[in-house]
Amino acid sequence: MKTNVAVFFGGRSVEHEISVISALQAINAFNQEKYNVVPIYISKKGRWFTGSNLFNINNYRDMDALERNAEEVFMRPEYGDFNLYRVNTKSGFFSKKDPVVAELHAAIPVLHGTNGEDGVFEGLLETIGIPFAGCNTLSSANGMDKITMKMILRESGVPVVDYVWFTDKQWSAKRDAFIEEVEKKIGYPVIVKPANLGSSVGIGKAADRAQLIEKVDNACRFSQRIIVEHMIEKMKEINCSVLGDCDDHQPSVCEEPISKGDFLSYDEKYRGGNEGMAASEKRIPADLPDETAKRVQHLACETFRVLSCHGVSRVDVMIDESDNQIYVNEINTIPGSLSYYLWEASGIRFDELMDRLVQLALKRKREVERKTFSYDRNIFALGGGGKGGKLGTKGAKA
């Protein structure tokens, strides 16, 4: 019997199209003899669709036509119900389609950015209880938010650069105070980032006060929380992927992305079109001394561990070539192209990577089910408690 695996992608995110590319790469990598892959495309308005037309990337050029030719579906937020249901069950006046499209056995979210990689969607999957590969709600939220992530990493002894953070409303109300804090604590140049976006969206370099104001104002268009970081001027960026769970994981080989500017831009990451991150210019393995490569891999694994990650992630680090210090920049809990190219370079084929993700999903489900939950007891059915009952009634009247 084949395992029915749902791959969720698209979503209400500025990284919508990148998610489509990553998901189709993953779908095509599955071993068709072991798995039935059910594509579930989430539109930019949040509607869910499935259908064979979702497998062809050319169909996404006209998303209105794509949705018209697909089947709209949903899952009930009911624990233990792993069915995928049709929205429209009627076919004519007197007949009905089977409301169930498929019974799902596992899910793999390939959603980048907000509403998909930040714990929002993972919370839905945990509510339903379906086995899924990838970080849970907590680790997804912590990994997606650059501010929270750096707080946790610094507390855990993982090196990060100095930073200042604030909300968009705080910036509007106390702009001069935050400018002064940035200049005293960090100094120029700095990198300004929306706290909860990926793919370099909204990121900018500021070399003076005027540029700082400009870049923060731009970042506020994308996020309510803004982080301003010290910019390493002689920087080498290195990425390393990690596969497994927080108790048992392994690092990939390292890569060095090639950028023409001060940081890797959105266009440089995805100019390969249908190839996504796999086509961006890079050196694999990175040209590093063995000791440095091992240090990067160690920090990547530590980041994965202290954030309680699961599945496959990519950790991006920065090497300050002026003193060879290494700092963790960020973690991508659902990396572009699922970092398959790093795992292929590490001896794990893409189909093997997808197989491992499914097995990780099923393993975590088994481990969660071993835990004891006490909420099945009904305290209202217990005897006594008259006084408490009266108080409760009075409270209800009030």
Short mmCIF file of C-alpha atoms in Angstrom, two decimals, residues 116-361:
data_model
loop_
_atom_site.label_atom_id
_atom_site.label_comp_id
_atom_site.label_asym_id
_atom_site.label_seq_id
_atom_site.Cartn_x
_atom_site.Cartn_y
_atom_site.Cartn_z
CA GLY A 116 3.31 29.18 6.17
CA GLU A 117 6.81 29.05 7.62
CA ASP A 118 6.10 31.08 10.75
CA GLY A 119 4.03 28.56 12.72
CA VAL A 120 0.58 29.69 11.56
CA PHE A 121 0.06 26.74 9.20
CA GLU A 122 1.95 24.33 11.45
CA GLY A 123 -0.55 25.12 14.21
CA LEU A 124 -3.36 23.96 11.95
CA LEU A 125 -1.58 20.68 11.22
CA GLU A 126 -0.97 20.12 14.92
CA THR A 127 -4.65 20.82 15.63
CA ILE A 128 -5.64 18.14 13.13
CA GLY A 129 -2.92 15.81 14.42
CA ILE A 130 -1.71 14.67 11.02
CA PRO A 131 1.94 13.57 10.88
CA PHE A 132 3.97 16.26 9.16
CA ALA A 133 7.63 16.86 8.43
CA GLY A 134 9.14 20.12 9.54
CA CYS A 135 9.27 22.37 12.55
CA ASN A 136 6.30 22.54 14.87
CA THR A 137 4.42 25.72 15.75
CA LEU A 138 6.88 26.93 18.38
CA SER A 139 10.12 26.27 16.52
CA SER A 140 8.66 27.61 13.26
CA ALA A 141 7.65 30.87 14.94
CA ASN A 142 10.99 31.25 16.70
CA GLY A 143 12.96 30.41 13.58
CA MET A 144 11.00 32.77 11.36
CA ASP A 145 11.23 35.83 13.59
CA LYS A 146 14.79 37.14 13.36
CA ILE A 147 14.50 39.00 16.67
CA THR A 148 13.24 36.09 18.76
CA MET A 149 15.66 33.73 17.04
CA LYS A 150 18.67 35.90 17.92
CA MET A 151 17.51 36.25 21.52
CA ILE A 152 17.32 32.47 21.91
CA LEU A 153 20.62 31.84 20.14
CA ARG A 154 22.50 34.45 22.19
CA GLU A 155 21.05 33.06 25.42
CA SER A 156 22.21 29.59 24.33
CA GLY A 157 25.76 30.67 23.57
CA VAL A 158 25.45 30.70 19.78
CA PRO A 159 27.24 33.79 18.41
CA VAL A 160 25.16 36.46 16.64
CA VAL A 161 26.02 40.04 15.66
CA ASP A 162 24.85 43.02 17.73
CA TYR A 163 21.40 44.33 16.87
CA VAL A 164 18.63 46.76 17.78
CA TRP A 165 14.96 46.04 17.23
CA PHE A 166 11.67 47.92 17.40
CA THR A 167 8.14 47.90 15.99
CA ASP A 168 6.90 50.06 13.15
CA LYS A 169 4.74 52.07 15.61
CA GLN A 170 7.69 52.58 17.93
CA TRP A 171 9.72 53.83 14.97
CA SER A 172 7.01 56.33 14.09
CA ALA A 173 6.73 57.58 17.68
CA LYS A 174 10.37 57.53 18.80
CA ARG A 175 12.41 57.55 15.62
CA ASP A 176 15.17 59.83 16.92
CA ALA A 177 15.68 57.68 20.04
CA PHE A 178 16.11 54.52 17.99
CA ILE A 179 18.45 56.24 15.56
CA GLU A 180 20.59 57.28 18.52
CA GLU A 181 20.53 53.73 19.93
CA VAL A 182 21.62 52.27 16.60
CA GLU A 183 24.44 54.76 16.23
CA LYS A 184 25.72 54.27 19.81
CA LYS A 185 25.31 50.49 20.08
CA ILE A 186 26.18 49.40 16.53
CA GLY A 187 27.45 52.20 14.34
CA TYR A 188 27.40 52.30 10.56
CA PRO A 189 27.17 50.44 8.29
CA VAL A 190 24.12 48.41 9.28
CA ILE A 191 21.70 45.99 7.66
CA VAL A 192 17.98 46.71 8.07
CA LYS A 193 15.56 43.77 7.88
CA PRO A 194 11.87 43.02 8.32
CA ALA A 195 11.89 40.59 11.25
CA ASN A 196 9.70 37.87 9.77
CA LEU A 197 10.36 37.67 6.04
CA GLY A 198 12.75 35.59 3.96
CA SER A 199 14.27 35.64 0.47
CA SER A 200 15.93 39.01 1.22
CA VAL A 201 12.57 40.82 0.86
CA GLY A 202 12.69 44.35 2.32
CA ILE A 203 16.37 44.14 3.31
CA GLY A 204 18.69 47.11 2.81
CA LYS A 205 22.12 48.47 3.76
CA ALA A 206 22.50 51.83 5.50
CA ALA A 207 25.83 53.66 5.66
CA ASP A 208 24.53 56.82 7.32
CA ARG A 209 21.52 58.32 9.11
CA ALA A 210 19.64 59.30 5.95
CA GLN A 211 19.96 55.80 4.52
CA LEU A 212 18.93 54.28 7.85
CA ILE A 213 15.69 56.24 7.81
CA GLU A 214 15.06 55.29 4.18
CA LYS A 215 15.72 51.57 4.72
CA VAL A 216 13.68 51.33 7.93
CA ASP A 217 10.74 53.11 6.29
CA ASN A 218 10.93 50.58 3.45
CA ALA A 219 11.15 47.61 5.84
CA CYS A 220 8.08 48.90 7.69
CA ARG A 221 6.08 48.31 4.48
CA PHE A 222 6.59 44.56 4.93
CA SER A 223 6.61 43.90 8.67
CA GLN A 224 5.51 45.27 12.04
CA ARG A 225 8.84 44.30 13.65
CA ILE A 226 12.16 45.60 12.38
CA ILE A 227 15.71 44.56 13.23
CA VAL A 228 18.84 46.61 12.55
CA GLU A 229 22.07 44.60 12.65
CA HIS A 230 25.76 45.37 12.63
CA MET A 231 27.06 44.83 9.12
CA ILE A 232 30.27 42.84 8.72
CA GLU A 233 32.17 44.65 5.98
CA LYS A 234 34.63 41.84 5.15
CA MET A 235 32.02 39.11 5.15
CA LYS A 236 31.89 35.65 3.66
CA GLU A 237 28.45 34.05 3.72
CA ILE A 238 28.28 30.30 4.21
CA ASN A 239 25.19 28.07 4.32
CA CYS A 240 24.78 24.61 5.80
CA SER A 241 21.67 22.43 5.85
CA VAL A 242 20.65 20.21 8.78
CA LEU A 243 18.42 17.12 8.56
CA GLY A 244 16.71 15.23 11.39
CA ASP A 245 15.19 16.31 14.69
CA CYS A 246 16.61 18.19 17.66
CA ASP A 247 17.89 14.95 19.26
CA ASP A 248 19.28 13.22 16.17
CA HIS A 249 20.47 15.30 13.21
CA GLN A 250 23.28 15.67 10.72
CA PRO A 251 24.80 18.56 8.77
CA SER A 252 25.29 18.77 5.02
CA VAL A 253 28.39 20.03 3.28
CA CYS A 254 28.75 23.80 3.29
CA GLU A 255 28.03 26.12 0.38
CA GLU A 256 29.19 29.62 -0.39
CA PRO A 257 26.59 31.74 -2.21
CA ILE A 258 28.09 34.15 -4.73
CA SER A 259 26.81 37.71 -4.48
CA LYS A 260 27.72 40.80 -6.46
CA GLY A 261 26.60 43.12 -3.67
CA ASP A 262 26.82 43.38 0.10
CA PHE A 263 24.29 40.59 0.60
CA LEU A 264 22.55 38.00 -1.55
CA SER A 265 19.55 39.69 -3.18
CA TYR A 266 16.16 38.21 -4.08
CA ASP A 267 17.07 38.26 -7.79
CA GLU A 268 20.40 36.52 -7.19
CA LYS A 269 18.69 33.81 -5.17
CA TYR A 270 15.97 33.09 -7.71
CA ARG A 271 17.15 34.30 -11.10
CA GLY A 272 17.26 30.64 -12.14
CA GLY A 273 13.48 30.77 -12.63
CA ASN A 274 12.04 27.28 -12.40
CA GLU A 275 15.16 25.98 -10.63
CA GLY A 276 14.75 28.29 -7.63
CA MET A 277 17.58 28.29 -5.08
CA ALA A 278 19.22 25.33 -6.83
CA ALA A 279 20.18 27.60 -9.75
CA SER A 280 21.66 30.49 -7.77
CA GLU A 281 25.40 30.92 -8.16
CA LYS A 282 27.34 29.13 -5.43
CA ARG A 283 30.39 27.04 -4.55
CA ILE A 284 29.66 23.53 -3.27
CA PRO A 285 31.49 22.57 -1.20
CA ALA A 286 32.58 25.96 0.06
CA ASP A 287 36.26 26.76 -0.17
CA LEU A 288 37.00 26.61 3.56
CA PRO A 289 39.71 25.14 5.78
CA ASP A 290 38.52 21.87 7.34
CA GLU A 291 38.49 23.38 10.82
CA THR A 292 36.33 26.30 9.70
CA ALA A 293 33.90 24.03 7.83
CA LYS A 294 33.50 21.85 10.92
CA ARG A 295 32.87 24.94 13.06
CA VAL A 296 30.17 26.12 10.65
CA GLN A 297 28.55 22.67 10.69
CA HIS A 298 28.66 22.62 14.49
CA LEU A 299 26.99 26.04 14.76
CA ALA A 300 24.36 24.99 12.21
CA CYS A 301 23.55 21.90 14.26
CA GLU A 302 23.50 23.90 17.51
CA THR A 303 21.08 26.41 15.95
CA PHE A 304 18.86 23.53 14.81
CA ARG A 305 19.02 21.93 18.26
CA VAL A 306 18.38 24.93 20.51
CA LEU A 307 15.42 26.01 18.37
CA SER A 308 14.03 22.42 18.58
CA CYS A 309 13.85 22.10 14.81
CA HIS A 310 12.62 19.14 12.77
CA GLY A 311 12.85 18.00 9.18
CA VAL A 312 15.25 19.88 6.92
CA SER A 313 16.47 23.44 7.56
CA ARG A 314 19.25 25.65 6.24
CA VAL A 315 21.37 27.75 8.56
CA ASP A 316 23.13 30.80 7.11
CA VAL A 317 26.28 32.00 8.85
CA MET A 318 28.66 34.92 8.32
CA ILE A 319 32.43 34.78 8.61
CA ASP A 320 34.15 38.05 9.47
CA GLU A 321 37.31 37.71 7.42
CA SER A 322 39.02 40.45 9.41
CA ASP A 323 39.24 38.19 12.50
CA ASN A 324 37.70 34.86 11.32
CA GLN A 325 34.85 35.08 13.81
CA ILE A 326 31.72 33.17 12.78
CA TYR A 327 28.18 34.39 13.49
CA VAL A 328 24.84 32.73 12.82
CA ASN A 329 22.76 34.99 10.61
CA GLU A 330 19.46 33.11 10.36
CA ILE A 331 17.75 29.77 9.95
CA ASN A 332 15.37 28.87 7.14
CA THR A 333 13.07 26.20 8.58
CA ILE A 334 11.64 25.48 5.11
CA PRO A 335 14.58 26.34 2.85
CA GLY A 336 14.30 27.14 -0.83
CA SER A 337 14.39 23.94 -2.92
CA LEU A 338 14.51 22.13 0.47
CA SER A 339 18.31 22.45 0.12
CA TYR A 340 18.26 19.24 -1.91
CA TYR A 341 21.40 20.31 -3.83
CA LEU A 342 23.35 20.40 -0.54
CA TRP A 343 22.18 16.91 0.35
CA GLU A 344 22.99 15.55 -3.09
CA ALA A 345 26.50 16.95 -2.58
CA SER A 346 26.51 15.14 0.79
CA GLY A 347 25.57 11.79 -0.73
CA ILE A 348 21.79 11.83 -0.17
CA ARG A 349 19.66 11.81 -3.33
CA PHE A 350 16.57 14.04 -3.54
CA ASP A 351 14.21 11.03 -3.45
CA GLU A 352 16.02 9.76 -0.35
CA LEU A 353 15.66 13.19 1.25
CA MET A 354 11.89 13.14 0.69
CA ASP A 355 11.69 9.61 2.05
CA ARG A 356 13.53 10.67 5.19
CA LEU A 357 11.16 13.60 5.69
CA VAL A 358 8.13 11.31 5.55
CA GLN A 359 9.75 8.91 8.00
CA LEU A 360 10.59 11.79 10.33
CA ALA A 361 6.94 12.87 10.24
#
